[in-house]
Amino acid sequence: MEKNMMDELIEKIKEKKSPIVMGIDPKYEMLPDVVKSKYPKTLEGFAKATVEFFKNLIDEIHDVIPAVKPQLAYFEMMGPLGLKAFKELVDYAKEKNLIVIADAKRGDIGTTSQGYANTFLGKTSLEEYEEEIYGADFVTVNPYMGTDCVKPFIEDSKKYNKGVFVLVKTSNKSSGELQDLKLENGNKVYEQVVSLVENWGEDLRGKYGYSSISAVVGATYPEQLKEIREKAPHTFFLIPGYGAQGGKAEDIALGFDKNGIGGIVNASRSLMTAYKSDLWKDKFTEEEYAKATRAEAIRMRDELNQAIYK
Amino acid sequence: MEKNMMDELIEKIKEKKSPIVMGIDPKYEMLPDVVKSKYPKTLEGFAKATVEFFKNLIDEIHDVIPAVKPQLAYFEMMGPLGLKAFKELVDYAKEKNLIVIADAKRGDIGTTSQGYANTFLGKTSLEEYEEEIYGADFVTVNPYMGTDCVKPFIEDSKKYNKGVFVLVKTSNKSSGELQDLKLENGNKVYEQVVSLVENWGEDLRGKYGYSSISAVVGATYPEQLKEIREKAPHTFFLIPGYGAQGGKAEDIALGFDKNGIGGIVNASRSLMTAYKSDLWKDKFTEEEYAKATRAEAIRMRDELNQAIYK
């Protein structure tokens, strides 16, 4: 059997018994002073502090989590230097055998989407010259423009053994404005999208039955999570909204199948700022921020496993 | 009255009698050999060739078009260097008094969308330190995540006198898969989106009645263009799909109001590669590519005006 990126992700989750992806969301105010104070307060200093901070987190927790999810918006805020920092962290995470999900939420008309797919998953070709740009393993994609928008990402997933998470039901408050609109045929918009995702992923199903073309479904809407799990048995979930946004472990468990697989849960703020959380601030100093993140990742892992395997 | 970015765009269109925005889509195969051959076939060479080529086009046609629309996908394909090239071209276009529409189709949950809004329209703040990243005038936004995704772009539009084009009905073949879905209430999804856009733009209407928060509506769907023009009188249109994609001048005219305003038409490939088009290849040499682009821009302008003002 050919390699399948979703199989690789699922195997890493099993191996580490940890369905957690650490969000890499470099917000200036979230970085600890012990790191920030080493660098000038400029975009360049911010980019350097970002790389130092997240490399340290990765060093400390790469054995307890299977994946990281850098959020492009925060890297783009630093300008071109931010994209260099993004690349450096993608490379570092891959060296540490982590799966990298580029959270870019891209999408455009076909030929232009090809550009985004090549940027994040594939290669840029200048006639016979080829170069990998970021080499992420997965990228998030916005489905509003339909099949011809998503297709280049599927093609690159086939060609380079990569994968895609398509936005289906997002974790934010206003996600229902479009996604929950009820259609004439009785379905909601997000149900229509998830049925498209099931089709798009047909050729890329791996040995666990899940496809490398899968979906983003928020922890903040547990009913939908449950319903989509039932309707889309080949669609793996990237689940944002755990912790800071309000999603609970028992809600999240609804997105998993009877074998305890089917999703990976994102945690950004709660991992990054564990060192100053009520739970850990008395146990770790600011200098020990990475150890606090590790402790929180283990706590989350256990909490999630308890809910998933109960 | 306060400054309003949509007024500025409309005034530039009127002044130049030209409702055309030139798409800046740097595809390697589209750049003329006379430019490419000066630089090594690497990402850096590609980025330099891109800057040279589009600066020359801007020099030649800035008096006959009001705006440019760089497509981020193609710049991102060059990695961080591509974003530097993007910035250089945004600055150059603004020096030449052109309006810049960053075609990024971004969107995320609220706090993350703020990052994108700051990147393209506003400023990045590191506590008291602030820096403008790209300083575009408009950015395109994907509405799939609803109001809290779009709101940061609206806020930055207010704060920095900028604007937004929200994807409503896109020009690609599969746009209908989601956008045309018929809702229980009889509306289609894109109609629901355009009514959100009318609301989002309420505070940012200028003296021509159009808001700085407006919409992308493709020339390839003339019926919808007409229908949306009637339903959304304060929503200005960014109209892709003219020329290479099949949209005709008489179709596009349906998106304009009785005063001949209401939209700006994108042309990318047909302007960039005018020098090798059937129409112009015998009149201009490859070295004269910028003059060919100018001739084609004038031809388009006249063709569009004839259809709009007939």
PDB file of N, CA and C in Angstrom, chain A residues 41-43 46 71 73-74 76-77 80 104-106 108-109 111-112 115-116 119-120 124 126-129 131 133-134 142 144-148 167-168 170 172-174 177 179 181-184 193, chain B residues 41-43 46 71 73-74 76-77 80 104-106 108-109 111-112 115-116 119-120 124 126-129 131 133-134 142 144-148 167-168 170 172-174 177 179 181-184 193:
ATOM      1  N   LYS A  41      12.420  45.278  20.145  1.00  0.00           N
ATOM      2  CA  LYS A  41      10.982  45.287  19.888  1.00  0.00           C
ATOM      3  C   LYS A  41      10.720  45.770  18.459  1.00  0.00           C
ATOM      4  N   THR A  42      11.061  44.900  17.515  1.00  0.00           N
ATOM      5  CA  THR A  42      10.857  45.171  16.088  1.00  0.00           C
ATOM      6  C   THR A  42      10.289  43.891  15.494  1.00  0.00           C
ATOM      7  N   LEU A  43       9.891  43.955  14.228  1.00  0.00           N
ATOM      8  CA  LEU A  43       9.374  42.735  13.601  1.00  0.00           C
ATOM      9  C   LEU A  43      10.447  41.655  13.592  1.00  0.00           C
ATOM     10  N   PHE A  46      10.739  40.232  17.018  1.00  0.00           N
ATOM     11  CA  PHE A  46       9.542  39.419  17.262  1.00  0.00           C
ATOM     12  C   PHE A  46       9.692  38.059  16.561  1.00  0.00           C
ATOM     13  N   GLN A  71      -0.259  28.914  12.695  1.00  0.00           N
ATOM     14  CA  GLN A  71      -1.330  29.769  12.164  1.00  0.00           C
ATOM     15  C   GLN A  71      -0.668  30.855  11.319  1.00  0.00           C
ATOM     16  N   ALA A  73      -1.706  33.518   9.884  1.00  0.00           N
ATOM     17  CA  ALA A  73      -2.056  34.931  10.110  1.00  0.00           C
ATOM     18  C   ALA A  73      -1.013  35.618  10.992  1.00  0.00           C
ATOM     19  N   TYR A  74      -0.567  34.917  12.016  1.00  0.00           N
ATOM     20  CA  TYR A  74       0.359  35.550  12.967  1.00  0.00           C
ATOM     21  C   TYR A  74       1.755  35.686  12.384  1.00  0.00           C
ATOM     22  N   GLU A  76       2.270  36.090   9.110  1.00  0.00           N
ATOM     23  CA  GLU A  76       2.150  37.132   8.087  1.00  0.00           C
ATOM     24  C   GLU A  76       2.201  38.528   8.687  1.00  0.00           C
ATOM     25  N   MET A  77       1.738  38.650   9.908  1.00  0.00           N
ATOM     26  CA  MET A  77       1.770  39.948  10.598  1.00  0.00           C
ATOM     27  C   MET A  77       3.186  40.490  10.782  1.00  0.00           C
ATOM     28  N   PRO A  80       7.503  39.634   5.470  1.00  0.00           N
ATOM     29  CA  PRO A  80       8.308  38.550   4.878  1.00  0.00           C
ATOM     30  C   PRO A  80       9.180  37.810   5.901  1.00  0.00           C
ATOM     31  N   ALA A 104      -3.763  27.875   7.092  1.00  0.00           N
ATOM     32  CA  ALA A 104      -3.704  29.013   6.173  1.00  0.00           C
ATOM     33  C   ALA A 104      -5.085  29.388   5.643  1.00  0.00           C
ATOM     34  N   LYS A 105      -6.025  28.463   5.724  1.00  0.00           N
ATOM     35  CA  LYS A 105      -7.407  28.692   5.256  1.00  0.00           C
ATOM     36  C   LYS A 105      -7.421  29.352   3.883  1.00  0.00           C
ATOM     37  N   ARG A 106      -6.650  28.790   2.959  1.00  0.00           N
ATOM     38  CA  ARG A 106      -6.555  29.344   1.626  1.00  0.00           C
ATOM     39  C   ARG A 106      -7.655  28.795   0.721  1.00  0.00           C
ATOM     40  N   ASP A 108      -8.930  29.627  -3.767  1.00  0.00           N
ATOM     41  CA  ASP A 108      -9.131  30.608  -4.833  1.00  0.00           C
ATOM     42  C   ASP A 108      -9.635  29.843  -6.052  1.00  0.00           C
ATOM     43  N   ILE A 109      -9.778  30.520  -7.189  1.00  0.00           N
ATOM     44  CA  ILE A 109     -10.176  29.783  -8.384  1.00  0.00           C
ATOM     45  C   ILE A 109      -9.049  28.828  -8.749  1.00  0.00           C
ATOM     46  N   THR A 111      -6.677  27.750 -11.003  1.00  0.00           N
ATOM     47  CA  THR A 111      -5.261  27.970 -11.319  1.00  0.00           C
ATOM     48  C   THR A 111      -4.547  28.685 -10.176  1.00  0.00           C
ATOM     49  N   THR A 112      -5.273  29.544  -9.478  1.00  0.00           N
ATOM     50  CA  THR A 112      -4.666  30.291  -8.390  1.00  0.00           C
ATOM     51  C   THR A 112      -4.534  29.412  -7.148  1.00  0.00           C
ATOM     52  N   GLY A 115      -1.452  27.594  -7.015  1.00  0.00           N
ATOM     53  CA  GLY A 115      -0.334  28.336  -6.420  1.00  0.00           C
ATOM     54  C   GLY A 115      -0.258  28.112  -4.920  1.00  0.00           C
ATOM     55  N   TYR A 116      -1.387  28.211  -4.251  1.00  0.00           N
ATOM     56  CA  TYR A 116      -1.396  27.992  -2.796  1.00  0.00           C
ATOM     57  C   TYR A 116      -1.035  26.546  -2.450  1.00  0.00           C
ATOM     58  N   THR A 119       2.589  26.130  -2.791  1.00  0.00           N
ATOM     59  CA  THR A 119       3.300  26.856  -1.730  1.00  0.00           C
ATOM     60  C   THR A 119       3.360  26.038  -0.444  1.00  0.00           C
ATOM     61  N   PHE A 120       2.228  25.488  -0.050  1.00  0.00           N
ATOM     62  CA  PHE A 120       2.181  24.851   1.273  1.00  0.00           C
ATOM     63  C   PHE A 120       2.491  23.363   1.230  1.00  0.00           C
ATOM     64  N   THR A 124       7.245  24.777  -6.144  1.00  0.00           N
ATOM     65  CA  THR A 124       7.120  25.804  -7.165  1.00  0.00           C
ATOM     66  C   THR A 124       8.015  25.399  -8.326  1.00  0.00           C
ATOM     67  N   LEU A 126       9.699  26.467 -11.956  1.00  0.00           N
ATOM     68  CA  LEU A 126      10.026  27.451 -12.991  1.00  0.00           C
ATOM     69  C   LEU A 126      10.598  26.619 -14.138  1.00  0.00           C
ATOM     70  N   GLU A 127       9.712  26.210 -15.023  1.00  0.00           N
ATOM     71  CA  GLU A 127      10.088  25.234 -16.052  1.00  0.00           C
ATOM     72  C   GLU A 127      10.771  24.040 -15.386  1.00  0.00           C
ATOM     73  N   GLU A 128      12.023  23.715 -15.759  1.00  0.00           N
ATOM     74  CA  GLU A 128      12.630  22.492 -15.202  1.00  0.00           C
ATOM     75  C   GLU A 128      13.156  22.686 -13.769  1.00  0.00           C
ATOM     76  N   TYR A 129      13.231  23.931 -13.310  1.00  0.00           N
ATOM     77  CA  TYR A 129      13.706  24.180 -11.938  1.00  0.00           C
ATOM     78  C   TYR A 129      12.541  24.024 -10.953  1.00  0.00           C
ATOM     79  N   GLU A 131      11.422  23.929  -6.618  1.00  0.00           N
ATOM     80  CA  GLU A 131      11.849  24.144  -5.238  1.00  0.00           C
ATOM     81  C   GLU A 131      10.655  23.991  -4.297  1.00  0.00           C
ATOM     82  N   ILE A 133       8.654  25.035  -1.128  1.00  0.00           N
ATOM     83  CA  ILE A 133       8.603  26.323  -0.437  1.00  0.00           C
ATOM     84  C   ILE A 133       8.478  26.093   1.070  1.00  0.00           C
ATOM     85  N   TYR A 134       7.363  25.541   1.532  1.00  0.00           N
ATOM     86  CA  TYR A 134       7.221  25.341   2.983  1.00  0.00           C
ATOM     87  C   TYR A 134       7.173  23.868   3.388  1.00  0.00           C
ATOM     88  N   ASN A 142     -10.459  26.698   2.588  1.00  0.00           N
ATOM     89  CA  ASN A 142     -11.816  27.237   2.684  1.00  0.00           C
ATOM     90  C   ASN A 142     -12.624  26.793   1.465  1.00  0.00           C
ATOM     91  N   TYR A 144     -15.546  27.762   0.153  1.00  0.00           N
ATOM     92  CA  TYR A 144     -16.623  28.608  -0.388  1.00  0.00           C
ATOM     93  C   TYR A 144     -16.671  28.623  -1.921  1.00  0.00           C
ATOM     94  N   MET A 145     -15.532  28.398  -2.581  1.00  0.00           N
ATOM     95  CA  MET A 145     -15.496  28.465  -4.041  1.00  0.00           C
ATOM     96  C   MET A 145     -15.710  27.111  -4.728  1.00  0.00           C
ATOM     97  N   GLY A 146     -15.890  26.054  -3.934  1.00  0.00           N
ATOM     98  CA  GLY A 146     -16.265  24.765  -4.521  1.00  0.00           C
ATOM     99  C   GLY A 146     -15.107  23.893  -5.000  1.00  0.00           C
ATOM    100  N   THR A 147     -15.472  22.853  -5.724  1.00  0.00           N
ATOM    101  CA  THR A 147     -14.529  21.800  -6.124  1.00  0.00           C
ATOM    102  C   THR A 147     -13.282  22.309  -6.834  1.00  0.00           C
ATOM    103  N   ASP A 148     -13.439  23.233  -7.790  1.00  0.00           N
ATOM    104  CA  ASP A 148     -12.226  23.580  -8.551  1.00  0.00           C
ATOM    105  C   ASP A 148     -11.229  24.362  -7.706  1.00  0.00           C
ATOM    106  N   LEU A 167     -12.529  23.518   5.821  1.00  0.00           N
ATOM    107  CA  LEU A 167     -13.417  24.110   6.820  1.00  0.00           C
ATOM    108  C   LEU A 167     -14.833  23.587   6.599  1.00  0.00           C
ATOM    109  N   VAL A 168     -15.401  22.981   7.615  1.00  0.00           N
ATOM    110  CA  VAL A 168     -16.783  22.499   7.506  1.00  0.00           C
ATOM    111  C   VAL A 168     -17.634  23.280   8.505  1.00  0.00           C
ATOM    112  N   THR A 170     -16.905  25.652  11.680  1.00  0.00           N
ATOM    113  CA  THR A 170     -15.806  26.277  12.425  1.00  0.00           C
ATOM    114  C   THR A 170     -16.233  26.627  13.853  1.00  0.00           C
ATOM    115  N   ASN A 172     -15.942  29.332  15.695  1.00  0.00           N
ATOM    116  CA  ASN A 172     -16.256  30.704  16.123  1.00  0.00           C
ATOM    117  C   ASN A 172     -17.753  30.945  16.284  1.00  0.00           C
ATOM    118  N   LYS A 173     -18.072  32.018  16.994  1.00  0.00           N
ATOM    119  CA  LYS A 173     -19.478  32.310  17.339  1.00  0.00           C
ATOM    120  C   LYS A 173     -20.376  32.459  16.131  1.00  0.00           C
ATOM    121  N   SER A 174     -19.893  33.175  15.121  1.00  0.00           N
ATOM    122  CA  SER A 174     -20.770  33.465  13.987  1.00  0.00           C
ATOM    123  C   SER A 174     -20.682  32.409  12.887  1.00  0.00           C
ATOM    124  N   GLU A 177     -23.827  31.597  10.733  1.00  0.00           N
ATOM    125  CA  GLU A 177     -24.479  32.533   9.812  1.00  0.00           C
ATOM    126  C   GLU A 177     -24.571  31.988   8.390  1.00  0.00           C
ATOM    127  N   GLN A 179     -22.810  28.673   7.667  1.00  0.00           N
ATOM    128  CA  GLN A 179     -22.621  27.223   7.715  1.00  0.00           C
ATOM    129  C   GLN A 179     -23.885  26.480   8.158  1.00  0.00           C
ATOM    130  N   LEU A 181     -27.051  27.552   7.615  1.00  0.00           N
ATOM    131  CA  LEU A 181     -28.247  27.908   6.846  1.00  0.00           C
ATOM    132  C   LEU A 181     -28.919  26.627   6.361  1.00  0.00           C
ATOM    133  N   LYS A 182     -30.226  26.617   6.518  1.00  0.00           N
ATOM    134  CA  LYS A 182     -30.975  25.418   6.143  1.00  0.00           C
ATOM    135  C   LYS A 182     -31.330  25.486   4.656  1.00  0.00           C
ATOM    136  N   LEU A 183     -31.031  24.414   3.976  1.00  0.00           N
ATOM    137  CA  LEU A 183     -31.292  24.365   2.539  1.00  0.00           C
ATOM    138  C   LEU A 183     -32.682  23.819   2.258  1.00  0.00           C
ATOM    139  N   GLU A 184     -33.123  24.095   1.069  1.00  0.00           N
ATOM    140  CA  GLU A 184     -34.402  23.599   0.571  1.00  0.00           C
ATOM    141  C   GLU A 184     -34.527  22.085   0.733  1.00  0.00           C
ATOM    142  N   VAL A 193     -21.305  20.631   2.654  1.00  0.00           N
ATOM    143  CA  VAL A 193     -19.843  20.714   2.520  1.00  0.00           C
ATOM    144  C   VAL A 193     -19.203  19.399   2.934  1.00  0.00           C
TER     145      VAL A 193
ATOM    146  N   LYS B  41      17.315  31.397 -12.993  1.00  0.00           N
ATOM    147  CA  LYS B  41      16.059  30.675 -12.837  1.00  0.00           C
ATOM    148  C   LYS B  41      15.966  30.095 -11.424  1.00  0.00           C
ATOM    149  N   THR B  42      15.780  30.993 -10.465  1.00  0.00           N
ATOM    150  CA  THR B  42      15.638  30.637  -9.048  1.00  0.00           C
ATOM    151  C   THR B  42      14.478  31.465  -8.526  1.00  0.00           C
ATOM    152  N   LEU B  43      14.073  31.204  -7.292  1.00  0.00           N
ATOM    153  CA  LEU B  43      12.984  32.000  -6.725  1.00  0.00           C
ATOM    154  C   LEU B  43      13.389  33.470  -6.658  1.00  0.00           C
ATOM    155  N   PHE B  46      13.187  34.904 -10.091  1.00  0.00           N
ATOM    156  CA  PHE B  46      11.768  35.033 -10.438  1.00  0.00           C
ATOM    157  C   PHE B  46      11.183  36.282  -9.754  1.00  0.00           C
ATOM    158  N   GLN B  71      -2.223  39.311  -6.772  1.00  0.00           N
ATOM    159  CA  GLN B  71      -2.784  38.036  -6.295  1.00  0.00           C
ATOM    160  C   GLN B  71      -1.729  37.381  -5.396  1.00  0.00           C
ATOM    161  N   ALA B  73      -1.440  34.526  -3.976  1.00  0.00           N
ATOM    162  CA  ALA B  73      -1.034  33.131  -4.210  1.00  0.00           C
ATOM    163  C   ALA B  73       0.267  33.066  -4.994  1.00  0.00           C
ATOM    164  N   TYR B  74       0.387  33.919  -6.013  1.00  0.00           N
ATOM    165  CA  TYR B  74       1.570  33.838  -6.879  1.00  0.00           C
ATOM    166  C   TYR B  74       2.808  34.389  -6.192  1.00  0.00           C
ATOM    167  N   GLU B  76       3.210  34.217  -2.880  1.00  0.00           N
ATOM    168  CA  GLU B  76       3.542  33.226  -1.841  1.00  0.00           C
ATOM    169  C   GLU B  76       4.312  32.047  -2.415  1.00  0.00           C
ATOM    170  N   MET B  77       4.052  31.750  -3.680  1.00  0.00           N
ATOM    171  CA  MET B  77       4.768  30.639  -4.335  1.00  0.00           C
ATOM    172  C   MET B  77       6.267  30.857  -4.396  1.00  0.00           C
ATOM    173  N   PRO B  80       9.240  33.641   1.184  1.00  0.00           N
ATOM    174  CA  PRO B  80       9.368  34.957   1.804  1.00  0.00           C
ATOM    175  C   PRO B  80       9.837  36.056   0.844  1.00  0.00           C
ATOM    176  N   ALA B 104      -6.197  38.388  -1.441  1.00  0.00           N
ATOM    177  CA  ALA B 104      -5.646  37.408  -0.502  1.00  0.00           C
ATOM    178  C   ALA B 104      -6.704  36.402  -0.061  1.00  0.00           C
ATOM    179  N   LYS B 105      -7.963  36.747  -0.227  1.00  0.00           N
ATOM    180  CA  LYS B 105      -9.088  35.863   0.145  1.00  0.00           C
ATOM    181  C   LYS B 105      -8.879  35.264   1.531  1.00  0.00           C
ATOM    182  N   ARG B 106      -8.550  36.110   2.485  1.00  0.00           N
ATOM    183  CA  ARG B 106      -8.288  35.655   3.836  1.00  0.00           C
ATOM    184  C   ARG B 106      -9.574  35.582   4.654  1.00  0.00           C
ATOM    185  N   ASP B 108     -10.597  34.146   9.055  1.00  0.00           N
ATOM    186  CA  ASP B 108     -10.373  33.172  10.125  1.00  0.00           C
ATOM    187  C   ASP B 108     -11.275  33.585  11.290  1.00  0.00           C
ATOM    188  N   ILE B 109     -11.154  32.885  12.416  1.00  0.00           N
ATOM    189  CA  ILE B 109     -11.947  33.309  13.564  1.00  0.00           C
ATOM    190  C   ILE B 109     -11.447  34.689  14.000  1.00  0.00           C
ATOM    191  N   THR B 111     -10.054  36.757  16.393  1.00  0.00           N
ATOM    192  CA  THR B 111      -8.739  37.253  16.808  1.00  0.00           C
ATOM    193  C   THR B 111      -7.687  36.988  15.727  1.00  0.00           C
ATOM    194  N   THR B 112      -7.857  35.904  15.006  1.00  0.00           N
ATOM    195  CA  THR B 112      -6.891  35.554  13.966  1.00  0.00           C
ATOM    196  C   THR B 112      -7.114  36.412  12.725  1.00  0.00           C
ATOM    197  N   GLY B 115      -5.320  39.509  12.787  1.00  0.00           N
ATOM    198  CA  GLY B 115      -3.946  39.407  12.287  1.00  0.00           C
ATOM    199  C   GLY B 115      -3.879  39.674  10.785  1.00  0.00           C
ATOM    200  N   TYR B 116      -4.772  39.051  10.046  1.00  0.00           N
ATOM    201  CA  TYR B 116      -4.783  39.262   8.597  1.00  0.00           C
ATOM    202  C   TYR B 116      -5.143  40.708   8.249  1.00  0.00           C
ATOM    203  N   THR B 119      -2.224  42.829   8.828  1.00  0.00           N
ATOM    204  CA  THR B 119      -1.177  42.559   7.835  1.00  0.00           C
ATOM    205  C   THR B 119      -1.429  43.336   6.544  1.00  0.00           C
ATOM    206  N   PHE B 120      -2.658  43.261   6.058  1.00  0.00           N
ATOM    207  CA  PHE B 120      -2.912  43.826   4.731  1.00  0.00           C
ATOM    208  C   PHE B 120      -3.381  45.281   4.766  1.00  0.00           C
ATOM    209  N   THR B 124       0.900  46.232  12.475  1.00  0.00           N
ATOM    210  CA  THR B 124       1.227  45.253  13.507  1.00  0.00           C
ATOM    211  C   THR B 124       1.727  46.018  14.725  1.00  0.00           C
ATOM    212  N   LEU B 126       3.446  45.846  18.478  1.00  0.00           N
ATOM    213  CA  LEU B 126       4.147  45.132  19.551  1.00  0.00           C
ATOM    214  C   LEU B 126       4.145  46.109  20.715  1.00  0.00           C
ATOM    215  N   GLU B 127       3.117  46.022  21.532  1.00  0.00           N
ATOM    216  CA  GLU B 127       2.903  47.044  22.566  1.00  0.00           C
ATOM    217  C   GLU B 127       2.959  48.437  21.930  1.00  0.00           C
ATOM    218  N   GLU B 128       3.848  49.327  22.386  1.00  0.00           N
ATOM    219  CA  GLU B 128       3.821  50.695  21.824  1.00  0.00           C
ATOM    220  C   GLU B 128       4.475  50.798  20.438  1.00  0.00           C
ATOM    221  N   TYR B 129       5.180  49.755  20.032  1.00  0.00           N
ATOM    222  CA  TYR B 129       5.814  49.782  18.705  1.00  0.00           C
ATOM    223  C   TYR B 129       4.802  49.374  17.632  1.00  0.00           C
ATOM    224  N   GLU B 131       4.093  48.998  13.244  1.00  0.00           N
ATOM    225  CA  GLU B 131       4.663  49.050  11.896  1.00  0.00           C
ATOM    226  C   GLU B 131       3.628  48.614  10.866  1.00  0.00           C
ATOM    227  N   ILE B 133       2.630  46.792   7.581  1.00  0.00           N
ATOM    228  CA  ILE B 133       3.257  45.648   6.904  1.00  0.00           C
ATOM    229  C   ILE B 133       3.156  45.827   5.384  1.00  0.00           C
ATOM    230  N   TYR B 134       1.956  45.776   4.835  1.00  0.00           N
ATOM    231  CA  TYR B 134       1.845  45.909   3.382  1.00  0.00           C
ATOM    232  C   TYR B 134       1.098  47.172   2.952  1.00  0.00           C
ATOM    233  N   ASN B 142     -12.898  36.065   2.541  1.00  0.00           N
ATOM    234  CA  ASN B 142     -13.804  34.927   2.363  1.00  0.00           C
ATOM    235  C   ASN B 142     -14.811  34.895   3.520  1.00  0.00           C
ATOM    236  N   TYR B 144     -16.989  32.598   4.637  1.00  0.00           N
ATOM    237  CA  TYR B 144     -17.545  31.324   5.119  1.00  0.00           C
ATOM    238  C   TYR B 144     -17.688  31.265   6.644  1.00  0.00           C
ATOM    239  N   MET B 145     -16.855  31.998   7.372  1.00  0.00           N
ATOM    240  CA  MET B 145     -16.897  31.925   8.835  1.00  0.00           C
ATOM    241  C   MET B 145     -17.801  33.001   9.474  1.00  0.00           C
ATOM    242  N   GLY B 146     -18.414  33.849   8.654  1.00  0.00           N
ATOM    243  CA  GLY B 146     -19.412  34.780   9.184  1.00  0.00           C
ATOM    244  C   GLY B 146     -18.858  36.088   9.750  1.00  0.00           C
ATOM    245  N   THR B 147     -19.732  36.810  10.430  1.00  0.00           N
ATOM    246  CA  THR B 147     -19.459  38.175  10.865  1.00  0.00           C
ATOM    247  C   THR B 147     -18.184  38.330  11.681  1.00  0.00           C
ATOM    248  N   ASP B 148     -17.934  37.439  12.641  1.00  0.00           N
ATOM    249  CA  ASP B 148     -16.756  37.710  13.491  1.00  0.00           C
ATOM    250  C   ASP B 148     -15.446  37.516  12.736  1.00  0.00           C
ATOM    251  N   LEU B 167     -16.022  37.877  -0.878  1.00  0.00           N
ATOM    252  CA  LEU B 167     -16.441  36.946  -1.927  1.00  0.00           C
ATOM    253  C   LEU B 167     -17.936  36.702  -1.820  1.00  0.00           C
ATOM    254  N   VAL B 168     -18.670  36.972  -2.871  1.00  0.00           N
ATOM    255  CA  VAL B 168     -20.111  36.718  -2.881  1.00  0.00           C
ATOM    256  C   VAL B 168     -20.405  35.632  -3.919  1.00  0.00           C
ATOM    257  N   THR B 170     -18.375  33.984  -6.983  1.00  0.00           N
ATOM    258  CA  THR B 170     -17.067  34.000  -7.639  1.00  0.00           C
ATOM    259  C   THR B 170     -17.160  33.521  -9.089  1.00  0.00           C
ATOM    260  N   ASN B 172     -15.465  31.328 -10.868  1.00  0.00           N
ATOM    261  CA  ASN B 172     -15.030  29.981 -11.299  1.00  0.00           C
ATOM    262  C   ASN B 172     -16.206  29.049 -11.565  1.00  0.00           C
ATOM    263  N   LYS B 173     -15.902  27.953 -12.271  1.00  0.00           N
ATOM    264  CA  LYS B 173     -16.949  27.015 -12.707  1.00  0.00           C
ATOM    265  C   LYS B 173     -17.746  26.430 -11.551  1.00  0.00           C
ATOM    266  N   SER B 174     -17.060  26.022 -10.510  1.00  0.00           N
ATOM    267  CA  SER B 174     -17.750  25.315  -9.425  1.00  0.00           C
ATOM    268  C   SER B 174     -18.271  26.269  -8.346  1.00  0.00           C
ATOM    269  N   GLU B 177     -21.565  25.404  -6.426  1.00  0.00           N
ATOM    270  CA  GLU B 177     -21.735  24.245  -5.538  1.00  0.00           C
ATOM    271  C   GLU B 177     -22.172  24.651  -4.141  1.00  0.00           C
ATOM    272  N   GLN B 179     -22.311  28.391  -3.331  1.00  0.00           N
ATOM    273  CA  GLN B 179     -22.859  29.749  -3.404  1.00  0.00           C
ATOM    274  C   GLN B 179     -24.289  29.786  -3.950  1.00  0.00           C
ATOM    275  N   LEU B 181     -26.540  27.288  -3.620  1.00  0.00           N
ATOM    276  CA  LEU B 181     -27.456  26.375  -2.930  1.00  0.00           C
ATOM    277  C   LEU B 181     -28.707  27.139  -2.521  1.00  0.00           C
ATOM    278  N   LYS B 182     -29.842  26.530  -2.760  1.00  0.00           N
ATOM    279  CA  LYS B 182     -31.111  27.185  -2.478  1.00  0.00           C
ATOM    280  C   LYS B 182     -31.507  26.934  -1.024  1.00  0.00           C
ATOM    281  N   LEU B 183     -31.806  27.988  -0.335  1.00  0.00           N
ATOM    282  CA  LEU B 183     -32.157  27.880   1.081  1.00  0.00           C
ATOM    283  C   LEU B 183     -33.656  27.666   1.243  1.00  0.00           C
ATOM    284  N   GLU B 184     -33.981  27.189   2.408  1.00  0.00           N
ATOM    285  CA  GLU B 184     -35.372  26.992   2.791  1.00  0.00           C
ATOM    286  C   GLU B 184     -36.201  28.262   2.595  1.00  0.00           C
ATOM    287  N   VAL B 193     -25.291  36.031   1.600  1.00  0.00           N
ATOM    288  CA  VAL B 193     -23.992  36.669   1.843  1.00  0.00           C
ATOM    289  C   VAL B 193     -24.054  38.143   1.448  1.00  0.00           C
TER     290      VAL B 193
END
